[in-house]
């Protein structure tokens, strides 16, 4: 079963919210252009072009004209932590090639507040360098990619205000910035040969194109776990190898020689694929499901036949796949952690979101609910995540829990 076939927008009507399409500038309030509209019970963003309308977050009321969704916080934090790597990569690209135009692709772009964040930082970095070198500005061609179900219309409506803001920040002399939407899966060709200079993707590539085959013996688990038999780990790893090799081959055909690519995905430091750093979050979800089996609320066969289509590689596994393909050289491979607690002590949440465990459960719910609804139905979803939040809250109070992230920067050979 291909995952893209089962993911869809959550239903129901919720509260009116405000989404800020461009960064808010207090000194330039005319560039804050909110979009107010009734939205579904969950806002829908994308984890990647193979997963349809999938990054859903609980809708919350607007607050002083600025929308700061709880589940959006971690990806934005990850983007800020990887910003120096992306800026270094595009700076080297520009200084080494001095192109008259630069084509940038953001794969798994979503349609949320962070959609244009990376692109804006990359353009500003190039503009800073060209001014320092005394060169004319290149033109910028930006390709925003996600599945056809992505809300590209919302992105396009935000572009006039975004481009006006970029013109203000860059000043006179900056080249035009042209945008195109490119619907389709990144596990296949998306662009003509040798047309891209820079590819970026964040929090998409740990999702597999499908649930691996051969997981019949993974009973009682919904992902790789310490009790899983060796064949389960083998099936997950081989699916990751197939998917990632296709991804690299397609991007190698689309990038120019010397083109750069910066990818960020969930991973693990350990070589053990059953380590807690990558499996624990889903082991706790399996506990909630198995508790409901013991109470007769879910059929045991239903749990035994459900598996998450996700693989979090180790640095050595990621490096091996890149080198095996032979099309790219590795410039940097970094590993860093982000706490499960989304706010990570940075500010005190309000509106009832102060409970860390239930907050983390909401984040995971945003990611896996469409898969759970398709497999189990929607009648028990609230109960699953109530139990799940309680379990997570207990664990967070007793131990340090973190997500491990991998960022790799590569250059196309040639």
GROMACS .gro file of C-alpha atoms in nm:
model
  414
    1UNK     CA    1   0.000   0.000   0.000
    2UNK     CA    2   0.134   0.341  -0.099
    3UNK     CA    3   0.102   0.591   0.183
    4UNK     CA    4  -0.011   0.871  -0.047
    5UNK     CA    5  -0.335   0.681  -0.111
    6UNK     CA    6  -0.456   0.697   0.251
    7UNK     CA    7  -0.379   1.050   0.362
    8UNK     CA    8  -0.643   1.321   0.356
    9UNK     CA    9  -0.755   1.639   0.529
   10UNK     CA   10  -0.923   1.602   0.866
   11UNK     CA   11  -1.284   1.710   0.867
   12UNK     CA   12  -1.495   1.945   1.074
   13UNK     CA   13  -1.508   2.322   1.110
   14UNK     CA   14  -1.312   2.502   1.376
   15UNK     CA   15  -1.232   2.853   1.491
   16UNK     CA   16  -1.117   3.147   1.283
   17UNK     CA   17  -0.743   3.192   1.292
   18UNK     CA   18  -0.487   3.422   1.141
   19UNK     CA   19  -0.191   3.293   0.944
   20UNK     CA   20   0.103   3.524   0.887
   21UNK     CA   21   0.225   3.457   0.536
   22UNK     CA   22   0.535   3.673   0.570
   23UNK     CA   23   0.755   3.753   0.870
   24UNK     CA   24   0.597   4.026   1.083
   25UNK     CA   25   0.794   4.349   1.085
   26UNK     CA   26   0.679   4.587   1.361
   27UNK     CA   27   0.848   4.878   1.184
   28UNK     CA   28   0.670   4.793   0.858
   29UNK     CA   29   0.314   4.692   0.958
   30UNK     CA   30   0.187   4.730   0.600
   31UNK     CA   31   0.375   4.410   0.515
   32UNK     CA   32   0.179   4.205   0.766
   33UNK     CA   33  -0.101   4.067   0.550
   34UNK     CA   34  -0.310   3.823   0.756
   35UNK     CA   35  -0.546   3.576   0.595
   36UNK     CA   36  -0.855   3.515   0.807
   37UNK     CA   37  -1.094   3.235   0.728
   38UNK     CA   38  -1.278   2.948   0.894
   39UNK     CA   39  -1.055   2.643   0.886
   40UNK     CA   40  -1.097   2.270   0.947
   41UNK     CA   41  -1.062   2.134   1.298
   42UNK     CA   42  -0.699   2.075   1.204
   43UNK     CA   43  -0.482   2.298   0.989
   44UNK     CA   44  -0.320   2.095   0.715
   45UNK     CA   45   0.041   2.124   0.604
   46UNK     CA   46   0.268   1.875   0.429
   47UNK     CA   47   0.546   1.660   0.560
   48UNK     CA   48   0.661   1.591   0.209
   49UNK     CA   49   0.552   1.541  -0.149
   50UNK     CA   50   0.478   1.174  -0.097
   51UNK     CA   51   0.226   1.234   0.177
   52UNK     CA   52  -0.055   1.457   0.060
   53UNK     CA   53  -0.233   1.699   0.297
   54UNK     CA   54  -0.071   1.555   0.604
   55UNK     CA   55   0.089   1.800   0.844
   56UNK     CA   56  -0.225   1.889   1.037
   57UNK     CA   57  -0.215   2.092   1.356
   58UNK     CA   58  -0.491   2.168   1.606
   59UNK     CA   59  -0.652   2.502   1.523
   60UNK     CA   60  -0.617   2.765   1.797
   61UNK     CA   61  -0.770   3.113   1.825
   62UNK     CA   62  -0.586   3.409   1.675
   63UNK     CA   63  -0.377   3.611   1.917
   64UNK     CA   64  -0.314   3.978   1.839
   65UNK     CA   65  -0.309   3.911   1.466
   66UNK     CA   66  -0.032   3.653   1.480
   67UNK     CA   67  -0.071   3.278   1.446
   68UNK     CA   68   0.190   3.069   1.627
   69UNK     CA   69   0.072   2.707   1.604
   70UNK     CA   70   0.210   2.472   1.864
   71UNK     CA   71   0.306   2.198   1.619
   72UNK     CA   72   0.474   2.441   1.379
   73UNK     CA   73   0.728   2.546   1.642
   74UNK     CA   74   0.963   2.251   1.613
   75UNK     CA   75   1.010   2.264   1.233
   76UNK     CA   76   1.078   2.639   1.254
   77UNK     CA   77   1.331   2.575   1.529
   78UNK     CA   78   1.496   2.305   1.320
   79UNK     CA   79   1.510   2.540   1.022
   80UNK     CA   80   1.680   2.806   1.235
   81UNK     CA   81   1.931   2.553   1.366
   82UNK     CA   82   2.022   2.439   1.014
   83UNK     CA   83   2.030   2.790   0.869
   84UNK     CA   84   2.412   2.825   0.887
   85UNK     CA   85   2.458   2.503   0.688
   86UNK     CA   86   2.218   2.613   0.413
   87UNK     CA   87   2.371   2.960   0.397
   88UNK     CA   88   2.722   2.815   0.375
   89UNK     CA   89   2.615   2.586   0.092
   90UNK     CA   90   2.453   2.854  -0.122
   91UNK     CA   91   2.739   3.097  -0.051
   92UNK     CA   92   2.991   2.843  -0.183
   93UNK     CA   93   2.771   2.775  -0.483
   94UNK     CA   94   2.746   3.142  -0.570
   95UNK     CA   95   3.113   3.226  -0.516
   96UNK     CA   96   3.231   2.925  -0.717
   97UNK     CA   97   2.996   2.966  -1.014
   98UNK     CA   98   2.874   3.330  -1.016
   99UNK     CA   99   2.554   3.235  -1.202
  100UNK     CA  100   2.343   3.499  -1.376
  101UNK     CA  101   2.035   3.318  -1.249
  102UNK     CA  102   1.986   3.080  -0.957
  103UNK     CA  103   1.718   2.809  -0.954
  104UNK     CA  104   1.617   2.695  -0.604
  105UNK     CA  105   1.382   2.406  -0.528
  106UNK     CA  106   1.217   2.352  -0.190
  107UNK     CA  107   1.090   1.994  -0.174
  108UNK     CA  108   0.800   1.930   0.062
  109UNK     CA  109   0.737   2.304   0.083
  110UNK     CA  110   0.399   2.283   0.267
  111UNK     CA  111   0.156   2.574   0.268
  112UNK     CA  112   0.212   2.706   0.618
  113UNK     CA  113   0.392   2.995   0.784
  114UNK     CA  114   0.737   2.844   0.713
  115UNK     CA  115   0.688   2.785   0.340
  116UNK     CA  116   0.890   3.086   0.226
  117UNK     CA  117   1.120   3.116   0.526
  118UNK     CA  118   1.414   2.917   0.390
  119UNK     CA  119   1.388   3.068   0.043
  120UNK     CA  120   1.398   3.422   0.182
  121UNK     CA  121   1.711   3.348   0.387
  122UNK     CA  122   1.889   3.192   0.089
  123UNK     CA  123   1.812   3.489  -0.134
  124UNK     CA  124   1.931   3.735   0.130
  125UNK     CA  125   2.257   3.542   0.168
  126UNK     CA  126   2.327   3.556  -0.206
  127UNK     CA  127   2.237   3.924  -0.223
  128UNK     CA  128   2.474   4.002   0.063
  129UNK     CA  129   2.757   3.824  -0.117
  130UNK     CA  130   2.697   3.981  -0.459
  131UNK     CA  131   2.700   4.329  -0.303
  132UNK     CA  132   3.023   4.249  -0.121
  133UNK     CA  133   3.180   4.130  -0.448
  134UNK     CA  134   3.040   4.425  -0.645
  135UNK     CA  135   2.839   4.210  -0.885
  136UNK     CA  136   2.500   4.261  -1.043
  137UNK     CA  137   2.224   4.062  -0.881
  138UNK     CA  138   2.127   3.728  -1.032
  139UNK     CA  139   1.769   3.644  -1.110
  140UNK     CA  140   1.603   3.396  -0.875
  141UNK     CA  141   1.378   3.114  -0.991
  142UNK     CA  142   1.209   2.937  -0.699
  143UNK     CA  143   1.029   2.605  -0.741
  144UNK     CA  144   0.792   2.512  -0.457
  145UNK     CA  145   0.721   2.140  -0.461
  146UNK     CA  146   0.466   1.925  -0.283
  147UNK     CA  147   0.188   1.685  -0.376
  148UNK     CA  148  -0.094   1.816  -0.596
  149UNK     CA  149  -0.318   1.829  -0.287
  150UNK     CA  150  -0.103   2.103  -0.136
  151UNK     CA  151  -0.271   2.443  -0.100
  152UNK     CA  152  -0.061   2.617  -0.364
  153UNK     CA  153  -0.328   2.886  -0.404
  154UNK     CA  154  -0.266   3.012  -0.052
  155UNK     CA  155   0.107   3.031  -0.126
  156UNK     CA  156   0.050   3.217  -0.450
  157UNK     CA  157  -0.182   3.467  -0.280
  158UNK     CA  158   0.092   3.546  -0.030
  159UNK     CA  159   0.359   3.608  -0.295
  160UNK     CA  160   0.285   3.976  -0.376
  161UNK     CA  161   0.331   4.078  -0.011
  162UNK     CA  162   0.634   3.848   0.022
  163UNK     CA  163   0.799   3.994  -0.288
  164UNK     CA  164   0.726   4.348  -0.169
  165UNK     CA  165   0.883   4.267   0.166
  166UNK     CA  166   1.188   4.111   0.000
  167UNK     CA  167   1.232   4.420  -0.220
  168UNK     CA  168   1.224   4.635   0.092
  169UNK     CA  169   1.481   4.418   0.271
  170UNK     CA  170   1.718   4.376  -0.024
  171UNK     CA  171   1.700   4.732  -0.150
  172UNK     CA  172   1.759   4.860  -0.505
  173UNK     CA  173   1.951   4.647  -0.750
  174UNK     CA  174   1.817   4.311  -0.641
  175UNK     CA  175   1.717   4.078  -0.922
  176UNK     CA  176   1.362   3.953  -0.976
  177UNK     CA  177   1.239   3.657  -0.776
  178UNK     CA  178   1.011   3.432  -0.980
  179UNK     CA  179   0.801   3.152  -0.829
  180UNK     CA  180   0.655   2.832  -0.970
  181UNK     CA  181   0.453   2.556  -0.807
  182UNK     CA  182   0.570   2.204  -0.896
  183UNK     CA  183   0.324   1.938  -0.780
  184UNK     CA  184   0.445   1.579  -0.762
  185UNK     CA  185   0.634   1.325  -0.552
  186UNK     CA  186   1.004   1.377  -0.492
  187UNK     CA  187   1.048   1.002  -0.527
  188UNK     CA  188   1.050   1.066  -0.900
  189UNK     CA  189   1.159   1.328  -1.154
  190UNK     CA  190   1.019   1.676  -1.101
  191UNK     CA  191   1.233   1.911  -1.314
  192UNK     CA  192   1.417   1.916  -1.648
  193UNK     CA  193   1.775   1.794  -1.658
  194UNK     CA  194   2.050   2.028  -1.535
  195UNK     CA  195   1.815   2.312  -1.439
  196UNK     CA  196   1.855   2.343  -1.060
  197UNK     CA  197   2.134   2.508  -0.863
  198UNK     CA  198   2.014   2.445  -0.509
  199UNK     CA  199   1.775   2.192  -0.350
  200UNK     CA  200   1.642   2.214   0.004
  201UNK     CA  201   1.420   1.975   0.199
  202UNK     CA  202   1.334   1.976   0.569
  203UNK     CA  203   1.145   1.714   0.771
  204UNK     CA  204   1.025   1.513   0.472
  205UNK     CA  205   1.276   1.245   0.375
  206UNK     CA  206   1.237   1.024   0.682
  207UNK     CA  207   0.893   0.935   0.543
  208UNK     CA  208   0.896   0.630   0.319
  209UNK     CA  209   0.706   0.603  -0.007
  210UNK     CA  210   0.512   0.307   0.135
  211UNK     CA  211   0.481   0.076   0.432
  212UNK     CA  212   0.756  -0.186   0.386
  213UNK     CA  213   0.651  -0.535   0.285
  214UNK     CA  214   0.720  -0.836   0.505
  215UNK     CA  215   0.607  -0.697   0.842
  216UNK     CA  216   0.366  -0.977   0.930
  217UNK     CA  217   0.579  -1.085   1.228
  218UNK     CA  218   0.586  -0.738   1.384
  219UNK     CA  219   0.293  -0.821   1.608
  220UNK     CA  220   0.217  -0.587   1.896
  221UNK     CA  221   0.440  -0.318   1.746
  222UNK     CA  222   0.356  -0.039   1.503
  223UNK     CA  223   0.714   0.044   1.406
  224UNK     CA  224   1.060  -0.096   1.462
  225UNK     CA  225   1.096  -0.178   1.831
  226UNK     CA  226   1.331  -0.376   2.051
  227UNK     CA  227   1.099  -0.684   2.046
  228UNK     CA  228   1.072  -0.674   1.664
  229UNK     CA  229   1.232  -0.967   1.479
  230UNK     CA  230   1.538  -0.900   1.254
  231UNK     CA  231   1.329  -0.929   0.937
  232UNK     CA  232   1.137  -0.615   1.038
  233UNK     CA  233   1.450  -0.402   1.067
  234UNK     CA  234   1.572  -0.542   0.737
  235UNK     CA  235   1.244  -0.457   0.562
  236UNK     CA  236   1.245  -0.099   0.688
  237UNK     CA  237   1.609  -0.040   0.598
  238UNK     CA  238   1.572  -0.184   0.249
  239UNK     CA  239   1.268   0.035   0.182
  240UNK     CA  240   1.465   0.338   0.295
  241UNK     CA  241   1.754   0.238   0.068
  242UNK     CA  242   1.524   0.206  -0.233
  243UNK     CA  243   1.348   0.535  -0.170
  244UNK     CA  244   1.655   0.741  -0.090
  245UNK     CA  245   1.854   0.605  -0.384
  246UNK     CA  246   1.570   0.703  -0.620
  247UNK     CA  247   1.558   1.047  -0.463
  248UNK     CA  248   1.933   1.099  -0.509
  249UNK     CA  249   1.931   0.972  -0.867
  250UNK     CA  250   1.647   1.204  -0.966
  251UNK     CA  251   1.809   1.507  -0.805
  252UNK     CA  252   2.144   1.425  -0.968
  253UNK     CA  253   1.975   1.447  -1.308
  254UNK     CA  254   1.807   1.777  -1.224
  255UNK     CA  255   2.099   1.963  -1.061
  256UNK     CA  256   2.373   2.134  -1.258
  257UNK     CA  257   2.732   2.025  -1.202
  258UNK     CA  258   2.845   2.183  -0.875
  259UNK     CA  259   2.485   2.225  -0.762
  260UNK     CA  260   2.420   2.197  -0.390
  261UNK     CA  261   2.162   2.016  -0.180
  262UNK     CA  262   2.085   2.053   0.193
  263UNK     CA  263   1.853   1.793   0.348
  264UNK     CA  264   1.727   1.768   0.706
  265UNK     CA  265   1.544   1.464   0.838
  266UNK     CA  266   1.477   1.282   1.161
  267UNK     CA  267   1.746   1.025   1.237
  268UNK     CA  268   1.945   0.865   1.515
  269UNK     CA  269   2.303   0.872   1.644
  270UNK     CA  270   2.312   0.502   1.729
  271UNK     CA  271   2.370   0.226   1.475
  272UNK     CA  272   2.097   0.030   1.653
  273UNK     CA  273   1.768   0.084   1.464
  274UNK     CA  274   1.572  -0.017   1.776
  275UNK     CA  275   1.732   0.252   1.993
  276UNK     CA  276   1.502   0.473   2.197
  277UNK     CA  277   1.613   0.789   2.018
  278UNK     CA  278   1.425   0.685   1.704
  279UNK     CA  279   1.165   0.428   1.814
  280UNK     CA  280   1.054   0.539   2.157
  281UNK     CA  281   0.791   0.788   2.042
  282UNK     CA  282   0.608   0.515   1.851
  283UNK     CA  283   0.663   0.249   2.116
  284UNK     CA  284   0.460   0.465   2.353
  285UNK     CA  285   0.185   0.499   2.093
  286UNK     CA  286   0.185   0.119   2.060
  287UNK     CA  287   0.141   0.098   2.439
  288UNK     CA  288  -0.173   0.310   2.417
  289UNK     CA  289  -0.311   0.095   2.135
  290UNK     CA  290  -0.231  -0.231   2.315
  291UNK     CA  291  -0.396  -0.103   2.632
  292UNK     CA  292  -0.712  -0.051   2.430
  293UNK     CA  293  -0.679  -0.402   2.286
  294UNK     CA  294  -0.668  -0.545   2.639
  295UNK     CA  295  -0.990  -0.357   2.718
  296UNK     CA  296  -1.163  -0.481   2.405
  297UNK     CA  297  -1.179  -0.137   2.243
  298UNK     CA  298  -0.958  -0.232   1.946
  299UNK     CA  299  -0.919  -0.566   1.772
  300UNK     CA  300  -0.575  -0.719   1.824
  301UNK     CA  301  -0.545  -0.805   1.454
  302UNK     CA  302  -0.593  -0.438   1.371
  303UNK     CA  303  -0.291  -0.338   1.580
  304UNK     CA  304  -0.083  -0.627   1.450
  305UNK     CA  305  -0.141  -0.517   1.091
  306UNK     CA  306  -0.063  -0.146   1.143
  307UNK     CA  307   0.288  -0.007   1.081
  308UNK     CA  308   0.428   0.344   1.050
  309UNK     CA  309   0.597   0.419   0.710
  310UNK     CA  310   0.897   0.602   0.854
  311UNK     CA  311   1.270   0.537   0.876
  312UNK     CA  312   1.517   0.740   1.081
  313UNK     CA  313   1.867   0.659   0.951
  314UNK     CA  314   2.197   0.683   1.132
  315UNK     CA  315   2.467   0.917   0.998
  316UNK     CA  316   2.663   0.620   0.860
  317UNK     CA  317   2.356   0.486   0.678
  318UNK     CA  318   2.289   0.825   0.524
  319UNK     CA  319   2.653   0.866   0.425
  320UNK     CA  320   2.664   0.516   0.276
  321UNK     CA  321   2.366   0.582   0.048
  322UNK     CA  322   2.510   0.909  -0.079
  323UNK     CA  323   2.852   0.762  -0.151
  324UNK     CA  324   2.702   0.446  -0.304
  325UNK     CA  325   2.514   0.652  -0.561
  326UNK     CA  326   2.835   0.823  -0.666
  327UNK     CA  327   2.670   1.141  -0.792
  328UNK     CA  328   2.737   1.361  -0.488
  329UNK     CA  329   3.023   1.448  -0.257
  330UNK     CA  330   2.945   1.515   0.109
  331UNK     CA  331   3.041   1.857   0.242
  332UNK     CA  332   2.884   1.838   0.589
  333UNK     CA  333   2.689   1.586   0.794
  334UNK     CA  334   2.562   1.721   1.125
  335UNK     CA  335   2.361   1.563   1.407
  336UNK     CA  336   2.163   1.762   1.664
  337UNK     CA  337   1.880   1.709   1.908
  338UNK     CA  338   1.554   1.887   1.983
  339UNK     CA  339   1.356   1.810   2.297
  340UNK     CA  340   1.020   1.638   2.270
  341UNK     CA  341   0.886   1.927   2.472
  342UNK     CA  342   0.809   2.156   2.183
  343UNK     CA  343   0.859   2.477   2.375
  344UNK     CA  344   1.186   2.357   2.525
  345UNK     CA  345   1.169   2.617   2.801
  346UNK     CA  346   1.172   2.908   2.557
  347UNK     CA  347   0.836   3.052   2.652
  348UNK     CA  348   0.539   2.971   2.869
  349UNK     CA  349   0.246   2.848   2.657
  350UNK     CA  350  -0.110   2.951   2.732
  351UNK     CA  351  -0.461   2.845   2.635
  352UNK     CA  352  -0.431   2.509   2.806
  353UNK     CA  353  -0.118   2.392   2.625
  354UNK     CA  354   0.108   2.380   2.930
  355UNK     CA  355   0.101   2.003   2.968
  356UNK     CA  356   0.412   1.874   2.793
  357UNK     CA  357   0.294   1.517   2.741
  358UNK     CA  358  -0.035   1.610   2.581
  359UNK     CA  359   0.143   1.873   2.370
  360UNK     CA  360   0.379   1.612   2.228
  361UNK     CA  361   0.082   1.380   2.166
  362UNK     CA  362  -0.083   1.660   1.966
  363UNK     CA  363   0.231   1.690   1.755
  364UNK     CA  364   0.241   1.317   1.682
  365UNK     CA  365  -0.134   1.318   1.619
  366UNK     CA  366  -0.082   1.584   1.354
  367UNK     CA  367   0.158   1.347   1.180
  368UNK     CA  368  -0.007   1.005   1.208
  369UNK     CA  369  -0.380   1.066   1.252
  370UNK     CA  370  -0.467   1.018   0.882
  371UNK     CA  371  -0.296   0.678   0.889
  372UNK     CA  372  -0.472   0.579   1.211
  373UNK     CA  373  -0.814   0.692   1.088
  374UNK     CA  374  -0.775   0.493   0.767
  375UNK     CA  375  -0.681   0.179   0.958
  376UNK     CA  376  -0.887   0.200   1.279
  377UNK     CA  377  -1.164   0.447   1.193
  378UNK     CA  378  -1.215   0.787   1.354
  379UNK     CA  379  -1.441   0.691   1.646
  380UNK     CA  380  -1.153   0.599   1.879
  381UNK     CA  381  -0.893   0.857   1.776
  382UNK     CA  382  -0.956   1.097   2.063
  383UNK     CA  383  -0.929   0.815   2.316
  384UNK     CA  384  -0.604   0.689   2.160
  385UNK     CA  385  -0.435   1.025   2.191
  386UNK     CA  386  -0.574   1.097   2.537
  387UNK     CA  387  -0.406   0.779   2.659
  388UNK     CA  388  -0.097   0.850   2.453
  389UNK     CA  389  -0.059   1.198   2.600
  390UNK     CA  390  -0.089   1.058   2.952
  391UNK     CA  391   0.183   0.800   2.882
  392UNK     CA  392   0.417   1.060   2.728
  393UNK     CA  393   0.357   1.302   3.014
  394UNK     CA  394   0.463   1.033   3.261
  395UNK     CA  395   0.781   0.955   3.066
  396UNK     CA  396   0.879   1.319   3.015
  397UNK     CA  397   0.857   1.376   3.389
  398UNK     CA  398   1.103   1.092   3.453
  399UNK     CA  399   1.358   1.107   3.169
  400UNK     CA  400   1.506   1.331   2.902
  401UNK     CA  401   1.337   1.275   2.568
  402UNK     CA  402   1.467   1.415   2.239
  403UNK     CA  403   1.429   1.391   1.864
  404UNK     CA  404   1.755   1.341   1.676
  405UNK     CA  405   1.795   1.531   1.350
  406UNK     CA  406   2.040   1.480   1.064
  407UNK     CA  407   2.138   1.753   0.821
  408UNK     CA  408   2.350   1.666   0.519
  409UNK     CA  409   2.500   1.910   0.269
  410UNK     CA  410   2.615   1.764  -0.063
  411UNK     CA  411   2.754   1.884  -0.397
  412UNK     CA  412   2.681   1.729  -0.734
  413UNK     CA  413   2.998   1.601  -0.896
  414UNK     CA  414   3.096   1.695  -1.247
   0.00000   0.00000   0.00000
